Amino acid sequence: MKWGKNSNYIILNVSIFFITSFFLIPVIWQVLTSIKTSEDISTIPNIYFPKLITFEHYVELFKRRPFVLYIFNSIFVSTISTIICLVIGSPAAYILARINIHSKNLILILISIVSLFPYVLLFLGLLETIRFLNLGNNYLALIIPYSGINLPLTILIMRSFFQKLPKELEDAARIDGYKIIPMLTQILLPLTFPALVTTGILTFIFTWNEYIFSLTFITRETMKTIPVATAQIGGSSVFEIPYGPISAATVLGTFPLILLVFFFQKRIVAGLTAGAVKG
């Protein structure tokens, strides 16, 4: 019996090690490539660990292109889209969770279908709409589609959290004279803060990493986002692939997301596990 427990423990830890390594090795490889010299990167066979650490690829990013603007563009578009999703999605989720409205089940079915719909299939329709509204090279050309794509998921997640809250809280608030909006903003939303953080981060990450819409709807150099700017990094000649600058741009583009998840990790875990255990 004791050996069985020990063997399970060993298998569990070995499995965790291999799974973690599987996901971390590409990240570590990108980081190491970003601090290698160009000679070490092009050497055959590969040099896995740099002989000389250099930050020339990071410096090159900011010298050759306005990379600070790319970071600002991604932060601005992602933040505004996330705020819009939470501001619109939270009241909508509360209404669908607590208030009996006509055809509520049909609305939920439609929201579920839209949340599962591949957003790439919306590309041609959005392109024609943006042309018609003359929104090309405008932040709204990204903010509006991103908000619309992430809104169904926000509504579904927030609705599940509102359903878990005891109705006695709302009854007590109504007795104290609270209307729906003050009750939602002052009492219910603070209780669902882990859900707000979880859905907000999911929306932010999707918006930050999105490539196709950003590539097509924004062509002005100073308005491009990090994924597009990284993909368009070129070498000194047509035949040169600048692995160093691309790796540096990838690391810089991922670092804000790592900080975001690290800072809110407790809230994310609380949001994902809330309601999993009753009692």
Short mmCIF file of C-alpha atoms in Angstrom, two decimals:
data_model
loop_
_atom_site.label_atom_id
_atom_site.label_comp_id
_atom_site.label_asym_id
_atom_site.label_seq_id
_atom_site.Cartn_x
_atom_site.Cartn_y
_atom_site.Cartn_z
CA MET A 1 0.00 0.00 0.00
CA LYS A 2 2.83 2.36 0.93
CA TRP A 3 4.68 1.60 -2.32
CA GLY A 4 1.50 2.24 -4.26
CA LYS A 5 1.16 5.69 -2.73
CA ASN A 6 4.83 6.48 -3.37
CA SER A 7 4.62 5.28 -6.97
CA ASN A 8 1.56 7.45 -7.60
CA TYR A 9 3.40 10.42 -6.10
CA ILE A 10 6.45 9.81 -8.30
CA ILE A 11 4.36 9.36 -11.45
CA LEU A 12 2.46 12.56 -10.67
CA ASN A 13 5.62 14.60 -10.19
CA VAL A 14 7.32 13.16 -13.28
CA SER A 15 4.21 13.90 -15.34
CA ILE A 16 4.11 17.48 -14.05
CA PHE A 17 7.79 17.90 -14.89
CA PHE A 18 7.40 16.68 -18.49
CA ILE A 19 4.22 18.68 -19.11
CA THR A 20 5.78 21.84 -17.68
CA SER A 21 8.94 21.29 -19.71
CA PHE A 22 6.89 20.76 -22.87
CA PHE A 23 5.35 24.22 -22.50
CA LEU A 24 8.38 26.05 -21.10
CA ILE A 25 11.11 24.86 -23.48
CA PRO A 26 9.88 26.98 -26.46
CA VAL A 27 9.66 30.01 -24.16
CA ILE A 28 13.16 29.42 -22.79
CA TRP A 29 14.44 28.94 -26.34
CA GLN A 30 13.01 32.31 -27.40
CA VAL A 31 14.54 34.05 -24.39
CA LEU A 32 17.96 32.47 -25.00
CA THR A 33 17.83 33.33 -28.71
CA SER A 34 17.00 36.95 -27.90
CA ILE A 35 20.23 37.34 -25.88
CA LYS A 36 22.55 35.45 -28.25
CA THR A 37 24.86 37.17 -30.66
CA SER A 38 24.04 36.87 -34.37
CA GLU A 39 27.05 34.58 -34.80
CA ASP A 40 25.83 32.16 -32.12
CA ILE A 41 22.33 32.12 -33.64
CA SER A 42 23.60 31.20 -37.12
CA THR A 43 26.15 28.64 -35.91
CA ILE A 44 25.63 24.99 -36.97
CA PRO A 45 25.23 22.82 -34.92
CA ASN A 46 23.07 24.94 -32.65
CA ILE A 47 24.50 26.63 -29.60
CA TYR A 48 21.82 26.14 -26.97
CA PHE A 49 23.30 28.39 -24.31
CA PRO A 50 24.89 31.67 -25.38
CA LYS A 51 28.64 32.03 -25.02
CA LEU A 52 28.21 35.78 -24.78
CA ILE A 53 25.05 37.51 -23.53
CA THR A 54 24.03 40.57 -25.53
CA PHE A 55 21.01 42.87 -25.59
CA GLU A 56 21.75 44.26 -29.04
CA HIS A 57 18.58 42.70 -30.48
CA TYR A 58 16.40 44.56 -27.94
CA VAL A 59 18.23 47.83 -28.64
CA GLU A 60 17.81 47.24 -32.39
CA LEU A 61 14.04 46.94 -32.00
CA PHE A 62 13.74 50.46 -30.60
CA LYS A 63 16.34 51.97 -32.94
CA ARG A 64 14.97 50.68 -36.24
CA ARG A 65 11.23 50.87 -35.54
CA PRO A 66 8.86 52.69 -33.14
CA PHE A 67 8.41 49.66 -30.90
CA VAL A 68 7.26 51.81 -27.97
CA LEU A 69 4.29 52.88 -30.10
CA TYR A 70 3.49 49.26 -30.92
CA ILE A 71 3.38 48.43 -27.22
CA PHE A 72 1.18 51.45 -26.52
CA ASN A 73 -1.19 50.53 -29.36
CA SER A 74 -1.61 46.98 -28.05
CA ILE A 75 -2.14 48.18 -24.47
CA PHE A 76 -4.65 50.84 -25.55
CA VAL A 77 -6.74 48.61 -27.82
CA SER A 78 -6.70 45.66 -25.39
CA THR A 79 -7.59 47.78 -22.36
CA ILE A 80 -10.46 49.65 -24.02
CA SER A 81 -11.90 46.42 -25.49
CA THR A 82 -11.72 44.71 -22.09
CA ILE A 83 -13.43 47.62 -20.33
CA ILE A 84 -16.22 47.71 -22.93
CA CYS A 85 -16.81 43.96 -22.57
CA LEU A 86 -17.02 44.17 -18.78
CA VAL A 87 -19.17 47.33 -18.72
CA ILE A 88 -21.70 45.94 -21.21
CA GLY A 89 -21.40 42.24 -20.39
CA SER A 90 -21.87 42.44 -16.61
CA PRO A 91 -25.32 44.12 -16.62
CA ALA A 92 -26.41 41.87 -19.51
CA ALA A 93 -25.27 38.80 -17.57
CA TYR A 94 -27.16 39.95 -14.46
CA ILE A 95 -30.37 40.47 -16.44
CA LEU A 96 -30.09 37.01 -18.01
CA ALA A 97 -29.36 35.45 -14.62
CA ARG A 98 -31.96 37.13 -12.42
CA ILE A 99 -34.67 38.87 -14.42
CA ASN A 100 -37.37 36.99 -16.30
CA ILE A 101 -37.50 38.46 -19.77
CA HIS A 102 -39.25 37.29 -22.91
CA SER A 103 -37.32 34.66 -24.95
CA LYS A 104 -34.46 34.50 -22.44
CA ASN A 105 -33.62 30.91 -23.36
CA LEU A 106 -33.47 31.82 -27.05
CA ILE A 107 -31.14 34.72 -26.25
CA LEU A 108 -28.85 32.41 -24.26
CA ILE A 109 -28.78 29.89 -27.12
CA LEU A 110 -27.85 32.63 -29.59
CA ILE A 111 -25.12 33.95 -27.29
CA SER A 112 -23.71 30.44 -26.89
CA ILE A 113 -23.68 29.91 -30.67
CA VAL A 114 -21.94 33.24 -31.25
CA SER A 115 -19.31 32.46 -28.59
CA LEU A 116 -18.47 29.21 -30.43
CA PHE A 117 -18.49 30.79 -33.89
CA PRO A 118 -15.00 31.04 -35.48
CA TYR A 119 -14.33 34.77 -35.54
CA VAL A 120 -12.19 34.47 -38.70
CA LEU A 121 -15.36 33.76 -40.68
CA LEU A 122 -16.51 37.30 -39.82
CA PHE A 123 -13.52 38.78 -41.59
CA LEU A 124 -15.04 39.62 -44.99
CA GLY A 125 -18.20 41.09 -43.49
CA LEU A 126 -16.20 43.23 -41.07
CA LEU A 127 -13.90 44.36 -43.88
CA GLU A 128 -16.83 45.60 -45.95
CA THR A 129 -18.35 47.29 -42.89
CA ILE A 130 -15.12 49.09 -42.06
CA ARG A 131 -14.76 50.23 -45.66
CA PHE A 132 -18.34 51.52 -45.65
CA LEU A 133 -17.85 53.40 -42.36
CA ASN A 134 -14.38 54.60 -43.39
CA LEU A 135 -12.81 53.25 -40.19
CA GLY A 136 -9.58 52.04 -41.76
CA ASN A 137 -6.48 53.04 -39.76
CA ASN A 138 -8.67 53.86 -36.80
CA TYR A 139 -8.46 52.21 -33.39
CA LEU A 140 -12.24 51.68 -33.53
CA ALA A 141 -11.67 49.24 -36.41
CA LEU A 142 -10.09 46.92 -33.83
CA ILE A 143 -11.88 47.90 -30.61
CA ILE A 144 -15.41 47.31 -31.91
CA PRO A 145 -14.79 43.82 -33.43
CA TYR A 146 -12.73 42.68 -30.44
CA SER A 147 -15.42 43.82 -28.02
CA GLY A 148 -18.15 42.13 -30.03
CA ILE A 149 -16.22 38.86 -30.31
CA ASN A 150 -15.44 38.65 -26.58
CA LEU A 151 -18.77 39.93 -25.29
CA PRO A 152 -20.67 36.58 -25.52
CA LEU A 153 -18.02 34.77 -23.47
CA THR A 154 -18.05 37.58 -20.90
CA ILE A 155 -21.83 37.34 -20.58
CA LEU A 156 -21.82 33.57 -20.16
CA ILE A 157 -19.09 33.54 -17.51
CA MET A 158 -20.52 36.45 -15.53
CA ARG A 159 -24.03 34.97 -15.71
CA SER A 160 -22.83 31.74 -14.08
CA PHE A 161 -21.34 33.76 -11.22
CA PHE A 162 -24.47 35.84 -10.69
CA GLN A 163 -26.50 32.63 -10.51
CA LYS A 164 -24.30 31.39 -7.65
CA LEU A 165 -24.91 34.48 -5.51
CA PRO A 166 -27.68 34.04 -2.92
CA LYS A 167 -30.85 35.92 -3.80
CA GLU A 168 -31.19 36.96 -0.16
CA LEU A 169 -28.46 39.57 -0.80
CA GLU A 170 -30.58 41.22 -3.47
CA ASP A 171 -33.73 41.02 -1.36
CA ALA A 172 -31.94 42.71 1.54
CA ALA A 173 -30.56 45.40 -0.77
CA ARG A 174 -34.02 46.13 -2.16
CA ILE A 175 -35.40 46.45 1.36
CA ASP A 176 -32.64 48.99 2.07
CA GLY A 177 -33.80 51.01 -0.95
CA TYR A 178 -31.23 49.99 -3.57
CA LYS A 179 -32.22 50.21 -7.22
CA ILE A 180 -30.88 47.70 -9.74
CA ILE A 181 -27.88 49.71 -10.99
CA PRO A 182 -26.59 50.83 -7.54
CA MET A 183 -27.14 47.30 -6.21
CA LEU A 184 -25.20 45.87 -9.13
CA THR A 185 -22.26 48.27 -8.90
CA GLN A 186 -21.99 48.57 -5.10
CA ILE A 187 -22.92 45.08 -3.87
CA LEU A 188 -22.97 42.37 -6.54
CA LEU A 189 -20.01 43.29 -8.75
CA PRO A 190 -17.55 43.50 -5.81
CA LEU A 191 -18.63 39.97 -4.86
CA THR A 192 -17.95 38.76 -8.41
CA PHE A 193 -14.57 40.50 -8.66
CA PRO A 194 -12.69 37.22 -9.31
CA ALA A 195 -15.01 36.59 -12.27
CA LEU A 196 -14.42 40.12 -13.55
CA VAL A 197 -10.66 39.60 -13.36
CA THR A 198 -10.83 36.20 -15.06
CA THR A 199 -13.02 37.33 -17.96
CA GLY A 200 -11.10 40.59 -18.25
CA ILE A 201 -7.76 38.81 -18.57
CA LEU A 202 -9.16 36.34 -21.12
CA THR A 203 -10.45 39.25 -23.19
CA PHE A 204 -7.20 41.17 -22.81
CA ILE A 205 -5.06 38.20 -23.91
CA PHE A 206 -7.22 37.49 -26.96
CA THR A 207 -7.10 41.15 -28.02
CA TRP A 208 -3.38 41.43 -27.37
CA ASN A 209 -2.55 38.36 -29.49
CA GLU A 210 -5.02 38.87 -32.36
CA TYR A 211 -3.28 39.19 -35.73
CA ILE A 212 -5.57 38.95 -38.78
CA PHE A 213 -7.85 41.92 -38.05
CA SER A 214 -4.95 44.07 -36.90
CA LEU A 215 -2.94 43.24 -40.02
CA THR A 216 -5.80 44.10 -42.39
CA PHE A 217 -7.62 47.00 -40.75
CA ILE A 218 -4.51 48.94 -39.66
CA THR A 219 -1.83 49.76 -42.25
CA ARG A 220 -0.38 52.94 -40.76
CA GLU A 221 3.04 52.15 -39.27
CA THR A 222 2.53 54.15 -36.06
CA MET A 223 -0.77 52.37 -35.27
CA LYS A 224 0.29 48.74 -35.64
CA THR A 225 0.07 46.32 -32.74
CA ILE A 226 2.83 44.04 -31.43
CA PRO A 227 1.84 40.80 -33.30
CA VAL A 228 1.82 42.59 -36.66
CA ALA A 229 4.99 44.54 -35.94
CA THR A 230 6.80 41.37 -34.86
CA ALA A 231 5.73 39.45 -37.97
CA GLN A 232 6.96 42.27 -40.22
CA ILE A 233 10.47 42.54 -38.79
CA GLY A 234 12.87 42.15 -41.69
CA GLY A 235 16.57 41.56 -42.08
CA SER A 236 19.21 43.58 -43.89
CA SER A 237 18.52 41.54 -47.04
CA VAL A 238 15.68 39.51 -48.53
CA PHE A 239 17.41 36.24 -47.68
CA GLU A 240 18.15 37.07 -44.04
CA ILE A 241 15.76 36.02 -41.28
CA PRO A 242 16.40 38.20 -38.21
CA TYR A 243 15.88 35.54 -35.56
CA GLY A 244 17.41 37.69 -32.82
CA PRO A 245 15.13 40.74 -33.19
CA ILE A 246 12.08 38.52 -33.74
CA SER A 247 12.83 36.60 -30.53
CA ALA A 248 13.39 39.86 -28.64
CA ALA A 249 10.09 41.24 -29.93
CA THR A 250 8.32 38.01 -28.94
CA VAL A 251 9.73 38.22 -25.41
CA LEU A 252 8.75 41.88 -25.06
CA GLY A 253 5.28 41.14 -26.44
CA THR A 254 4.74 38.28 -24.00
CA PHE A 255 6.21 39.94 -20.91
CA PRO A 256 3.19 42.22 -20.16
CA LEU A 257 0.86 39.20 -20.28
CA ILE A 258 3.11 37.30 -17.87
CA LEU A 259 3.09 40.25 -15.47
CA LEU A 260 -0.69 40.55 -15.75
CA VAL A 261 -1.30 36.88 -14.99
CA PHE A 262 1.33 36.85 -12.22
CA PHE A 263 -0.17 39.91 -10.54
CA PHE A 264 -3.75 38.59 -10.68
CA GLN A 265 -3.01 34.87 -10.30
CA LYS A 266 -4.87 34.53 -6.99
CA ARG A 267 -7.92 36.25 -8.41
CA ILE A 268 -7.79 34.06 -11.53
CA VAL A 269 -7.66 30.86 -9.45
CA ALA A 270 -10.53 32.13 -7.29
CA GLY A 271 -12.52 32.96 -10.40
CA LEU A 272 -11.95 29.57 -12.00
CA THR A 273 -12.70 27.57 -8.84
CA ALA A 274 -15.56 29.59 -7.37
CA GLY A 275 -18.61 27.45 -6.94
CA ALA A 276 -16.70 24.22 -7.48
CA VAL A 277 -17.25 23.19 -3.86
CA LYS A 278 -20.48 23.62 -1.98
CA GLY A 279 -20.75 23.87 1.74
#
